[in-house]
PDB file of C-alpha atoms in Angstrom:
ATOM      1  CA  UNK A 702      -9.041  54.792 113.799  1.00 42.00           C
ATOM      2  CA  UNK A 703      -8.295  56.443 110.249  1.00 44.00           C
ATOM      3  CA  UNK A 704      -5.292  57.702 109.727  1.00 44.00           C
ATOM      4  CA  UNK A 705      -4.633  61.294 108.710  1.00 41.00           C
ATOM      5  CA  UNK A 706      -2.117  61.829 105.427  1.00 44.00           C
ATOM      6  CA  UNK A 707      -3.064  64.927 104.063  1.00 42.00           C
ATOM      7  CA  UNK A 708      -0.566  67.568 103.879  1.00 41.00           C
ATOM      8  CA  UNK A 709      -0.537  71.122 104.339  1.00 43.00           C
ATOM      9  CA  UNK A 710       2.306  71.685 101.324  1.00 41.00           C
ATOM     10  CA  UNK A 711       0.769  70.562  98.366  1.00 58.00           C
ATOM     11  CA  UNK A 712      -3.477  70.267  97.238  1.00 59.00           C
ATOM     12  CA  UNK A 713      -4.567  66.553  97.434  1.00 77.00           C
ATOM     13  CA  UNK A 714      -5.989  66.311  94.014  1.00 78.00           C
ATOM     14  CA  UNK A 715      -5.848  62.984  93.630  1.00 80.00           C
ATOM     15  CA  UNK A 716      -7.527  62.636  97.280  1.00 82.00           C
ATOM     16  CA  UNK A 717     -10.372  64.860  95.574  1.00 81.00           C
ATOM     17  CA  UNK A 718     -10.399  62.729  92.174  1.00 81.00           C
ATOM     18  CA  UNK A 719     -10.836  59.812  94.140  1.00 83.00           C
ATOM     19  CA  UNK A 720     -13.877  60.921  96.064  1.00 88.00           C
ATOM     20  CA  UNK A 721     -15.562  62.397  92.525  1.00 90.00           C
ATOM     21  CA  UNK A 722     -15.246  58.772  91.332  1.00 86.00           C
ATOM     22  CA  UNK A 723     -14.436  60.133  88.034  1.00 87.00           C
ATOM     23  CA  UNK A 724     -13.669  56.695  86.555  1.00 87.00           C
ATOM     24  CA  UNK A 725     -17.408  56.040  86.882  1.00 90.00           C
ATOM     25  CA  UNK A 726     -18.889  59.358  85.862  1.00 91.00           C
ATOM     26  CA  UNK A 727     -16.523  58.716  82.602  1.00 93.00           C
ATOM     27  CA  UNK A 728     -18.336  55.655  81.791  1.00 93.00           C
ATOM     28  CA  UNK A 729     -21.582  57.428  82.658  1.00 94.00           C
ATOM     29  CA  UNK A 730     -21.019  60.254  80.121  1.00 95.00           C
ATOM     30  CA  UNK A 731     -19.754  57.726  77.190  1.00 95.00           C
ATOM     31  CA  UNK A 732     -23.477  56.025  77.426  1.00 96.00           C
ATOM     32  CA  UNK A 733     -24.571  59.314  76.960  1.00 96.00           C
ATOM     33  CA  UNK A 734     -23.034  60.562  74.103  1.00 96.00           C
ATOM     34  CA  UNK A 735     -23.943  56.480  72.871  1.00 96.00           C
ATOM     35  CA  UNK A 736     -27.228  58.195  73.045  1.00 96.00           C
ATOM     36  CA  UNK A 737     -26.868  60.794  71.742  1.00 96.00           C
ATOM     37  CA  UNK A 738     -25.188  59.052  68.730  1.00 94.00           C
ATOM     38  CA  UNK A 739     -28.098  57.055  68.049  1.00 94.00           C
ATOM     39  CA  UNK A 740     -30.725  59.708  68.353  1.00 91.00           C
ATOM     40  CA  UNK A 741     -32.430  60.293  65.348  1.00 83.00           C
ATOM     41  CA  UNK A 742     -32.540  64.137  65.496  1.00 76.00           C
ATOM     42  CA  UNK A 743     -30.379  67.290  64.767  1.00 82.00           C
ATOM     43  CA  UNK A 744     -26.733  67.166  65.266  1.00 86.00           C
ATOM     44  CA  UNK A 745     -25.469  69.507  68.410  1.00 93.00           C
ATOM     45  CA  UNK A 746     -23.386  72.056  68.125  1.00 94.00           C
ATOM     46  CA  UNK A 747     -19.749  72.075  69.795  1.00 95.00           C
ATOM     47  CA  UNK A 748     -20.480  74.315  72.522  1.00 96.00           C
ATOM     48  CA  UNK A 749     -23.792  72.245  73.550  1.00 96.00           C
ATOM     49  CA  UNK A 750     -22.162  69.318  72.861  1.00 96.00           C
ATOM     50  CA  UNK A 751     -19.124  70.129  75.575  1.00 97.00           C
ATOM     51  CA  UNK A 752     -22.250  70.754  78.121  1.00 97.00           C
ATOM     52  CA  UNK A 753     -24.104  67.418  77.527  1.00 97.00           C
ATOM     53  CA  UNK A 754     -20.103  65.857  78.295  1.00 97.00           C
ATOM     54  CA  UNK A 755     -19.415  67.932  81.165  1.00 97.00           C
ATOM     55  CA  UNK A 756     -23.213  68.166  82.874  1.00 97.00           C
ATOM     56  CA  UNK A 757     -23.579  64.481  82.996  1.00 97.00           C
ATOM     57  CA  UNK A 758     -19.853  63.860  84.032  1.00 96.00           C
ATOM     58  CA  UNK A 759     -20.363  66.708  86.621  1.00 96.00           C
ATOM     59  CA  UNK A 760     -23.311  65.691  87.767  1.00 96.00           C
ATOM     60  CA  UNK A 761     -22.286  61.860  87.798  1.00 95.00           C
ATOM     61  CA  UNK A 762     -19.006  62.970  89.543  1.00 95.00           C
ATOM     62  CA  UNK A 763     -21.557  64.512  92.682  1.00 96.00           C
ATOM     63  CA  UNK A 764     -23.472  61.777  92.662  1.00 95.00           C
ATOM     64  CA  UNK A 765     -20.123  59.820  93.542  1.00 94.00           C
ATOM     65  CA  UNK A 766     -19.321  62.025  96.004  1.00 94.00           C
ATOM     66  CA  UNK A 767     -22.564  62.110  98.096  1.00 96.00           C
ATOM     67  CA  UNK A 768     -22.231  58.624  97.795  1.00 95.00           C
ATOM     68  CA  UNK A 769     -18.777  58.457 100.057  1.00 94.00           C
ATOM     69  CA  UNK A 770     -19.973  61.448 102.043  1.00 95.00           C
ATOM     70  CA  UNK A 771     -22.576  59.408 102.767  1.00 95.00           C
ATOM     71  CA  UNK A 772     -21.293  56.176 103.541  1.00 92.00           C
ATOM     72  CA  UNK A 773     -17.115  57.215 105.039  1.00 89.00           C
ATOM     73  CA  UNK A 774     -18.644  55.312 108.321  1.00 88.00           C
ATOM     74  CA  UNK A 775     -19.406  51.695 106.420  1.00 90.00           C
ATOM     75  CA  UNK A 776     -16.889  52.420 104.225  1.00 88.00           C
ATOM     76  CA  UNK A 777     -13.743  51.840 106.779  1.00 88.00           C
ATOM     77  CA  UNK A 778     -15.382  48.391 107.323  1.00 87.00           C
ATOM     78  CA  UNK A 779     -15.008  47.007 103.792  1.00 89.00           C
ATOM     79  CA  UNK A 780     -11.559  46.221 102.059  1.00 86.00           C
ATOM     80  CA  UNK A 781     -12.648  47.337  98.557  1.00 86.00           C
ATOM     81  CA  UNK A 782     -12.964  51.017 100.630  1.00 87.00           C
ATOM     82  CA  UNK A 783     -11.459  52.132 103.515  1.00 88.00           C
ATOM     83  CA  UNK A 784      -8.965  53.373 101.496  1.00 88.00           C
ATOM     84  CA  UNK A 785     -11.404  56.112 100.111  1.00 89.00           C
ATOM     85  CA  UNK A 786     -10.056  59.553 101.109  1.00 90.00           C
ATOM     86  CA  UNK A 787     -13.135  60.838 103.622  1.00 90.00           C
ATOM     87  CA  UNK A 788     -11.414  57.059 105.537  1.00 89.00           C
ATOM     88  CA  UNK A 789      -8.161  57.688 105.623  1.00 89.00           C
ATOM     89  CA  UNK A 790      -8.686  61.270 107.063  1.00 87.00           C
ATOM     90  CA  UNK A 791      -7.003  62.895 103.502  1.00 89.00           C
ATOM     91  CA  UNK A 792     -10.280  64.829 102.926  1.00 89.00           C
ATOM     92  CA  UNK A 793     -12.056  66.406 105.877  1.00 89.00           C
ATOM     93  CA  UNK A 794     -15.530  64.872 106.297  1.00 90.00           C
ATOM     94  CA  UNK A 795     -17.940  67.729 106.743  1.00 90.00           C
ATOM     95  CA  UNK A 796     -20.823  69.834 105.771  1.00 93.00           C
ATOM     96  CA  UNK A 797     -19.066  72.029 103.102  1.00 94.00           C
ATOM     97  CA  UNK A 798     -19.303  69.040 101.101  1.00 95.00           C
ATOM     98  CA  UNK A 799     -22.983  69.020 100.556  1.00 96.00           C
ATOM     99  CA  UNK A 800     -22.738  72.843  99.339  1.00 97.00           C
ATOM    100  CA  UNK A 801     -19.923  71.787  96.527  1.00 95.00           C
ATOM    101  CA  UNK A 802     -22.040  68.629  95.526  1.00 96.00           C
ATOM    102  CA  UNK A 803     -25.429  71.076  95.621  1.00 96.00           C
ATOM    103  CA  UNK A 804     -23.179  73.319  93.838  1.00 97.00           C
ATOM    104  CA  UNK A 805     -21.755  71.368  90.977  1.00 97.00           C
ATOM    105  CA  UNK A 806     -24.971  69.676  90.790  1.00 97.00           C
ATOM    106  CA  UNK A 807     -27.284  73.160  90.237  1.00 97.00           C
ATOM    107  CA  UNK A 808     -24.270  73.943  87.458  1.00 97.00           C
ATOM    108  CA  UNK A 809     -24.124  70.803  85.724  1.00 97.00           C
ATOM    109  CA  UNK A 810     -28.278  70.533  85.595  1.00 97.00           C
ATOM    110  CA  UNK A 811     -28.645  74.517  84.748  1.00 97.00           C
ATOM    111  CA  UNK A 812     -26.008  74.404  82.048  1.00 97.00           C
ATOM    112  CA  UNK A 813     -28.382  71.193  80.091  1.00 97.00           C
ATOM    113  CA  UNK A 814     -31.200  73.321  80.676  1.00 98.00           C
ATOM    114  CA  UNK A 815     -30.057  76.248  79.214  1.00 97.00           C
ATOM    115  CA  UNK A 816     -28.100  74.981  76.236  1.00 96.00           C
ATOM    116  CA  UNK A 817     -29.970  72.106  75.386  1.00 97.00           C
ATOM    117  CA  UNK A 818     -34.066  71.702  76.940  1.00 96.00           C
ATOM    118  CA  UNK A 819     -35.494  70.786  79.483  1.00 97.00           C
ATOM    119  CA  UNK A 820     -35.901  67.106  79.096  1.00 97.00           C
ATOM    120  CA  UNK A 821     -31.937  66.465  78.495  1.00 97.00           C
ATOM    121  CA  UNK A 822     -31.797  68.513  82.110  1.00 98.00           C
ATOM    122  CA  UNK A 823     -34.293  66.726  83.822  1.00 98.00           C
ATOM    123  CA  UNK A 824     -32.347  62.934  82.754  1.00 98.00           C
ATOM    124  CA  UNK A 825     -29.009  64.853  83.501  1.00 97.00           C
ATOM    125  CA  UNK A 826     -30.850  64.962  86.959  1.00 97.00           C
ATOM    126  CA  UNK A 827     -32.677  62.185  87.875  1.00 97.00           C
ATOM    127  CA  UNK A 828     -29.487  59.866  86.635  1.00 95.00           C
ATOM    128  CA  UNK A 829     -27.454  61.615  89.842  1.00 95.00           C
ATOM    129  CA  UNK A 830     -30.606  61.425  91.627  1.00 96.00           C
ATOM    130  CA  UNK A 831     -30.923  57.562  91.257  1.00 95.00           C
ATOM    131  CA  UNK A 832     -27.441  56.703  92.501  1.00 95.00           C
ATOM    132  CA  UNK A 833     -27.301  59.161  95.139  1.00 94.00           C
ATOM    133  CA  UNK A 834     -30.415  59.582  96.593  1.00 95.00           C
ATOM    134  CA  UNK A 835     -32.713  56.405  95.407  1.00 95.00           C
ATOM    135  CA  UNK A 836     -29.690  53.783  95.998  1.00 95.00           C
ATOM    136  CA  UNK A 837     -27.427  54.750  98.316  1.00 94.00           C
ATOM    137  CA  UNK A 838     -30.289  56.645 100.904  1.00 94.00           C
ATOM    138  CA  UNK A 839     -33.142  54.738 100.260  1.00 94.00           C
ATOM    139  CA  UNK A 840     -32.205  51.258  99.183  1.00 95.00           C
ATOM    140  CA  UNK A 841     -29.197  49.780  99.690  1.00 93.00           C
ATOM    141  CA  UNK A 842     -29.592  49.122 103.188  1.00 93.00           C
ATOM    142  CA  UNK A 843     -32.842  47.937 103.021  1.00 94.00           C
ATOM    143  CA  UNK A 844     -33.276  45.097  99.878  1.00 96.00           C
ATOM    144  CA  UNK A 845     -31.363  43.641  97.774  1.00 95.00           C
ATOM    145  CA  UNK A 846     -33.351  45.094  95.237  1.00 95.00           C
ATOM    146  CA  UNK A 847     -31.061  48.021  95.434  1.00 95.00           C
ATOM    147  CA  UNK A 848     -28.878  48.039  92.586  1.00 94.00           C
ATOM    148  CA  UNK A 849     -31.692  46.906  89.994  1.00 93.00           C
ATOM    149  CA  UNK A 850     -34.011  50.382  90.769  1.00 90.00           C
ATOM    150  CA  UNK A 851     -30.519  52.200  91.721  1.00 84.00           C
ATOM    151  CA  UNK A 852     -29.243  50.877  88.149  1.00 81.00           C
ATOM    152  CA  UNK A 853     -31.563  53.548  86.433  1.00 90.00           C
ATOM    153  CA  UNK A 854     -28.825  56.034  86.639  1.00 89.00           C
ATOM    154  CA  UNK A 855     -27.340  54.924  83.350  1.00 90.00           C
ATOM    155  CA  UNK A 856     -30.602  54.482  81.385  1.00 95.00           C
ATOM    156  CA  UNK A 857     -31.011  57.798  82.254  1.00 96.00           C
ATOM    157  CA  UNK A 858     -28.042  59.048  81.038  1.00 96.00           C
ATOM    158  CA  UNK A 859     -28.421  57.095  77.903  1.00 97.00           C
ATOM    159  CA  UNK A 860     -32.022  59.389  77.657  1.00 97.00           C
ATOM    160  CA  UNK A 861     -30.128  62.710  78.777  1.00 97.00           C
ATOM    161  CA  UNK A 862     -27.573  62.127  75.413  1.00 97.00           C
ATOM    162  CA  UNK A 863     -30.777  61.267  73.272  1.00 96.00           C
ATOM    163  CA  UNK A 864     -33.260  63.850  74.721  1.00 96.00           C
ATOM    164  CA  UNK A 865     -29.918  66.645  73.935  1.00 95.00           C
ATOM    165  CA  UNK A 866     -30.664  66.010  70.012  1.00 87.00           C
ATOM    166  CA  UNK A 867     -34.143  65.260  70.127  1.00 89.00           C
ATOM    167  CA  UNK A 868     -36.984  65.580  73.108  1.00 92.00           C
ATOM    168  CA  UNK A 869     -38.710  62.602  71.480  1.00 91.00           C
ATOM    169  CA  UNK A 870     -36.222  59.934  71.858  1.00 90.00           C
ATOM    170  CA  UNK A 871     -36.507  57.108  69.036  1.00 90.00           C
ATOM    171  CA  UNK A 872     -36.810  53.393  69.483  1.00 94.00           C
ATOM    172  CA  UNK A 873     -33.316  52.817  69.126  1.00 95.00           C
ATOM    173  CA  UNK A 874     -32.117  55.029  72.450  1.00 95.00           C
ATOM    174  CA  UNK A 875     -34.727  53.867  74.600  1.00 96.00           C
ATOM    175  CA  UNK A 876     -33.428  49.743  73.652  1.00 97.00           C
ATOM    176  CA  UNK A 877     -30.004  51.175  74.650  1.00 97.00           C
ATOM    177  CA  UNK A 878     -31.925  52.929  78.190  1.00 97.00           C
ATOM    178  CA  UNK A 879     -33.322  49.184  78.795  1.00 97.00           C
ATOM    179  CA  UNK A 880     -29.552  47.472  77.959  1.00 97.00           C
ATOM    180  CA  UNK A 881     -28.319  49.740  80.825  1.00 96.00           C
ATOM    181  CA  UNK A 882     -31.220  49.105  82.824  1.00 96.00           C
ATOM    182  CA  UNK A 883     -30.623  45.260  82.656  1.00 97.00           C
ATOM    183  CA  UNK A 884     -26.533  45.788  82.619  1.00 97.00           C
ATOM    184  CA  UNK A 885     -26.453  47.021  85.811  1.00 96.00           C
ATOM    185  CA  UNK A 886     -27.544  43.745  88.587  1.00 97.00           C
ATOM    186  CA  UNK A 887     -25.680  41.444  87.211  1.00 97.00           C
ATOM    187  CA  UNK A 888     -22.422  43.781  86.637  1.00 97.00           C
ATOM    188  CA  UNK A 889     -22.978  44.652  90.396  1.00 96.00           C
ATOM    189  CA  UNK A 890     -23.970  41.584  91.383  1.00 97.00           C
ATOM    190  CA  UNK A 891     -20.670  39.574  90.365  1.00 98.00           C
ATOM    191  CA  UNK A 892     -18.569  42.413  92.417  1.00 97.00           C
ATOM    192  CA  UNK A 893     -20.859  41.269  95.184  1.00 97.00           C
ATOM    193  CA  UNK A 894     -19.900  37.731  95.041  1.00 97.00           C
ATOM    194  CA  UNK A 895     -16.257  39.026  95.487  1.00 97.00           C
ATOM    195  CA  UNK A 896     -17.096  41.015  98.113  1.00 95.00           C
ATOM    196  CA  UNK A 897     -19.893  39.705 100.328  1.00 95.00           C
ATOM    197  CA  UNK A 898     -18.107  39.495 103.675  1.00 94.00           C
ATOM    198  CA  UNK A 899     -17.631  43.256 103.123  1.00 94.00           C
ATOM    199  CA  UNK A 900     -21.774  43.789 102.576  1.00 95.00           C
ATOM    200  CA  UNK A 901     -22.123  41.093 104.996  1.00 94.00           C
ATOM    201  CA  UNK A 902     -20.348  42.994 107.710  1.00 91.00           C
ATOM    202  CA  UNK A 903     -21.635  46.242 107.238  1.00 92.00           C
ATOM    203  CA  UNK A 904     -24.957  44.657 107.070  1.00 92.00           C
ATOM    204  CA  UNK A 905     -26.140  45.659 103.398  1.00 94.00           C
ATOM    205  CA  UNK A 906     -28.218  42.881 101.676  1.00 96.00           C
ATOM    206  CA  UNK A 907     -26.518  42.647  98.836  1.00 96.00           C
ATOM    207  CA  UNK A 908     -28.072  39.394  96.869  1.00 97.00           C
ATOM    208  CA  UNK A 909     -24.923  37.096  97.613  1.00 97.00           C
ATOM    209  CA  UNK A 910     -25.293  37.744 100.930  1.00 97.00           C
ATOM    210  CA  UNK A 911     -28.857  37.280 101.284  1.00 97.00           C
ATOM    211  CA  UNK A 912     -29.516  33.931  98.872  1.00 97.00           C
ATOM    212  CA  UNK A 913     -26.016  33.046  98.853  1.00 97.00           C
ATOM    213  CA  UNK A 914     -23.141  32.733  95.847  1.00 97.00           C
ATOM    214  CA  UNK A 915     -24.117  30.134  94.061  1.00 98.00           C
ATOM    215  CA  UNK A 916     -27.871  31.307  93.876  1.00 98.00           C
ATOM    216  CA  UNK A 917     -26.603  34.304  93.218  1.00 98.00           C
ATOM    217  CA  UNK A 918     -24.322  33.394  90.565  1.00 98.00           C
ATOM    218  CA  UNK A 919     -27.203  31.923  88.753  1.00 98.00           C
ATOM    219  CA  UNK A 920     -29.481  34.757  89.425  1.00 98.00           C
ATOM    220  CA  UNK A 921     -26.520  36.607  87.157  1.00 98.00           C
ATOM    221  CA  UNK A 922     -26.397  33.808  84.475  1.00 98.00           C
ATOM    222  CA  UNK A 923     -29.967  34.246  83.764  1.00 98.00           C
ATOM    223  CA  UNK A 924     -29.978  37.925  84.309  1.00 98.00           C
ATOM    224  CA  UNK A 925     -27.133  37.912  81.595  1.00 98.00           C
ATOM    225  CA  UNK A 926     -29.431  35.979  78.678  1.00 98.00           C
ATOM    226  CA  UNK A 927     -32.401  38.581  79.677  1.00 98.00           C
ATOM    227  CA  UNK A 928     -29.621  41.264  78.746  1.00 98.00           C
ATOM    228  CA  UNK A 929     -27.805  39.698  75.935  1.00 98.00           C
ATOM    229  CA  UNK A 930     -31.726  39.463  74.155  1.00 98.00           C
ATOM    230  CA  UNK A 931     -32.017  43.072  74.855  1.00 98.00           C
ATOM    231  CA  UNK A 932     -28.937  44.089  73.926  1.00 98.00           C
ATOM    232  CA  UNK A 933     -30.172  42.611  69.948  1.00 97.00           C
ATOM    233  CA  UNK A 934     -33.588  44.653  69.961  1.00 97.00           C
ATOM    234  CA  UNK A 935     -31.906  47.430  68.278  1.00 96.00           C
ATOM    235  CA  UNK A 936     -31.714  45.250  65.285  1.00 96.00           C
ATOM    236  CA  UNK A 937     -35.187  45.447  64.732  1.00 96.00           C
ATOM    237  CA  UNK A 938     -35.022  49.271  64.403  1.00 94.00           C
ATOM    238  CA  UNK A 939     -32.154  49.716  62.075  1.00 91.00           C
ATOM    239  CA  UNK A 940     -29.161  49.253  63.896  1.00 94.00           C
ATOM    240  CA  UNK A 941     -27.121  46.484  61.509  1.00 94.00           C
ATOM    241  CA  UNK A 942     -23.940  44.410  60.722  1.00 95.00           C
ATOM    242  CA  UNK A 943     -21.453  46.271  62.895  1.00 96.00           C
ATOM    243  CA  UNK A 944     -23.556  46.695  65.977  1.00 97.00           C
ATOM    244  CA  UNK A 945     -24.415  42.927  65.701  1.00 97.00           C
ATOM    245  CA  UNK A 946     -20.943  41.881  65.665  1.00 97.00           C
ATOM    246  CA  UNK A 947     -20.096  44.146  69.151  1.00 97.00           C
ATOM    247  CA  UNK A 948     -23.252  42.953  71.065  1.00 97.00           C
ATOM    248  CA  UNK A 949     -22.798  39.210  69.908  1.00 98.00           C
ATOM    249  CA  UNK A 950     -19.203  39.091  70.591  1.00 98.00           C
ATOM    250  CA  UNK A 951     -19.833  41.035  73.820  1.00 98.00           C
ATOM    251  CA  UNK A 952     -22.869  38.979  75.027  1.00 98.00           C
ATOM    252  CA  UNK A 953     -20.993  35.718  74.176  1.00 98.00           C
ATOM    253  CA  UNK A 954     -18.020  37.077  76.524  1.00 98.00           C
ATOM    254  CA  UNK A 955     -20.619  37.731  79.331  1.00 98.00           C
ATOM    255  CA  UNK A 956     -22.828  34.799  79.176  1.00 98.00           C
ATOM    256  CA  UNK A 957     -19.583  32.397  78.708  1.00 98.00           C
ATOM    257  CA  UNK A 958     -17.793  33.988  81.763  1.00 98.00           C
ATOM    258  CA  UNK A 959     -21.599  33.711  83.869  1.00 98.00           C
ATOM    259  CA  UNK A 960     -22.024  30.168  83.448  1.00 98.00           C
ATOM    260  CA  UNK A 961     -18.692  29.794  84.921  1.00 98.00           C
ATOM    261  CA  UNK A 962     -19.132  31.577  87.502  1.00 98.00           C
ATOM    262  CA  UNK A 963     -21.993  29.091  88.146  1.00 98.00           C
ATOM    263  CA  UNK A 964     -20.188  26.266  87.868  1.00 97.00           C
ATOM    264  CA  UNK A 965     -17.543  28.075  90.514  1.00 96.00           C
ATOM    265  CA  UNK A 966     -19.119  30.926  92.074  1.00 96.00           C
ATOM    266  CA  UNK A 967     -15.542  31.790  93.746  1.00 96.00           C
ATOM    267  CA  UNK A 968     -13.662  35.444  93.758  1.00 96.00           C
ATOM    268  CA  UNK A 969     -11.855  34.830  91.482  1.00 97.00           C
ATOM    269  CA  UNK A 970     -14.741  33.860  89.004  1.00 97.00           C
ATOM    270  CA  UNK A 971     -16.986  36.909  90.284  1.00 98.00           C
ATOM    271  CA  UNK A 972     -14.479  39.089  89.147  1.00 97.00           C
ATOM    272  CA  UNK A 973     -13.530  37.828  85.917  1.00 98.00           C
ATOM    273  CA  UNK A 974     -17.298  37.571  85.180  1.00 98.00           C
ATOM    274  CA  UNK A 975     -17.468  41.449  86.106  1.00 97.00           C
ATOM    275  CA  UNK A 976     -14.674  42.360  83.844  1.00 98.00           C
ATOM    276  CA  UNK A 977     -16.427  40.732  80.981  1.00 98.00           C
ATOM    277  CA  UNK A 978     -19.858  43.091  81.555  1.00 97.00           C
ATOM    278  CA  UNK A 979     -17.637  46.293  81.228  1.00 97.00           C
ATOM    279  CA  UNK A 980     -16.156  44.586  77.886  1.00 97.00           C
ATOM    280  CA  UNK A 981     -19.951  43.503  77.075  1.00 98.00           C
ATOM    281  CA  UNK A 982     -21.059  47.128  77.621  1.00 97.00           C
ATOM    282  CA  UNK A 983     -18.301  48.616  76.117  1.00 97.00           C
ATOM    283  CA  UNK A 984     -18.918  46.310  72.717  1.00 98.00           C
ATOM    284  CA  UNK A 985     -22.420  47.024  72.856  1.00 98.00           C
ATOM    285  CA  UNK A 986     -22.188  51.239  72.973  1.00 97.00           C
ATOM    286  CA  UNK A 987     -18.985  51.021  70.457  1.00 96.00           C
ATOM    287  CA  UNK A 988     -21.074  49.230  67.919  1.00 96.00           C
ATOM    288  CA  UNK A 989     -23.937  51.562  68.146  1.00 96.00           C
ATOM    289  CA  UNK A 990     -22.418  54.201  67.889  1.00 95.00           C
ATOM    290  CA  UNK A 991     -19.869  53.210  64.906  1.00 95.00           C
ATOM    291  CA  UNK A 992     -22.717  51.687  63.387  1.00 95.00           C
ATOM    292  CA  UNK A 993     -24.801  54.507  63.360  1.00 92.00           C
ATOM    293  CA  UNK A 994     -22.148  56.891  62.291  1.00 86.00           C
ATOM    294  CA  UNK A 995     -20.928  55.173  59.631  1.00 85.00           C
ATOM    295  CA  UNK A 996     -24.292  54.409  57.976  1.00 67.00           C
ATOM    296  CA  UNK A 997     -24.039  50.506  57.565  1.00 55.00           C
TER     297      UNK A 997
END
């Protein structure tokens, strides 16, 4: 049984943090602003440009939350979560929590829609959506196609930054909405590897556990190359010196650490293969945005 630490003295905000998954929703809102960066139109104003930040972290933070709402039962079966707060008995699981995520969600998706338009909204939307609804209802238990559809959450945030500045979003953005699209498996894929006995147990077909690690592991090394040649297409539509130097230095970090994990597909490998996406992704948004910004 959980155990119960939360105490009546003092608010349990990082209890409440935890469950927002607010280190997520902050990577989330930096591909967003990446492109918004790139987007060829108008520049935002500060005001609309503190709702873009805040609409798709809010709305990326309730997506987070639905998801351990949804899943505080499998969750005390894996070791990567049953420390999450609804576990432990620190946060109360119950229905109030669907009225602050429906809540925070109509504020975050009205507040695009009224100070930007309708299409930065609708992305702001359909990336919480994807992770909450399409992946963590309607997939993950059932293929291990999961994360790749479920992985849409960040090209859509990518198109909520670019739609903010421009409801026709260029070439450029919509590269940078495929990099995410492609980012996503094999990021997810080498936590997987490091914890399939947890997916195994609670019986979610994660790909390790349904091919296997080492298939799996080259599943990622190939999934990597398909990314790392995306990641370069914004080179054909004007992105130049200093956004080739992040996504080659980045994609040669990623596919390096892959193949290794191929050659050992072991924890230990898994994991420092998915450090290197988050460095790879990191690189790759960096570059566009310093490149575009600077004008080189």
């Amino acid at each position: 049984m959980p155990s119960v630490r939360a105490s009546k003295s003092t608010f349990p905000l990082r209890a409440v943090l935890g469950v927002f998954k607010l280190r997520i929703g902050v990577v989330i809102t930096f591909t967003a602003l990446a492109g918004l960066a790139v987007s060829p139109g108008p520049s935002l104003s500060l005001p609309q440009l503190l709702v873009l930040t805040l609409s798709v972290l809010i709305s990326s933070a309730s997506a987070g939350a639905f998801n351990q709402y949804y899943e505080h039962d499998s969750d005390l079966l894996m070791s990567r979560t049953r420390q999450r707060p609804f576990v432990t008995g620190e946060l109360r699981h119950g229905p109030i929590w669907l009225l602050v995520i429906a809540a925070l969600m109509t504020l975050s998706v009205g507040a695009a829609w009224v100070a930007l338009n309708a299409w930065s909204a609708l992305f702001v939307f359909l990336g919480a959506f994807f992770y909450a609804i399409v992946y963590t209802v309607w997939l993950k238990r059932r293929t291990w196609l999961n994360i790749v559809f479920g992985g849409l959450a960040g090209s859509w945030a990518v198109l909520a930054g670019a739609t903010a500045a421009d409801p026709q979003p260029g070439a450029i953005p919509l590269t940078l909405a495929l990099v995410l699209f492609l980012w996503t498996p094999p990021h997810f894929w080498s936590l997987a590897i490091a914890f399939r006995d947890d997916y195994a147990a609670v019986g979610v077909p994660m790909l390790p556990v349904v091919v296997g690690d080492q298939q799996a592991a080259n599943t990622i090394f190939f999934s990597t190359l398909a990314l790392v040649a995306a990641s370069l297409l914004p080179l054909a539509f004007g992105l130049g010196m200093i956004y080739f130097a992040g996504a080659f230095a980045g994609g040669f970090l990623f596919i390096q650490k892959a193949w290794r994990l191929t050659r050992d597909p072991c924890r230990k490998s898994a994991m420092i293969c998915f450090h290197a996406s988050l460095i790879q992704l990191t690189l790759v948004l960096f570059g566009a945005i310093l490149d575009t910004q600077l004008g080189f």
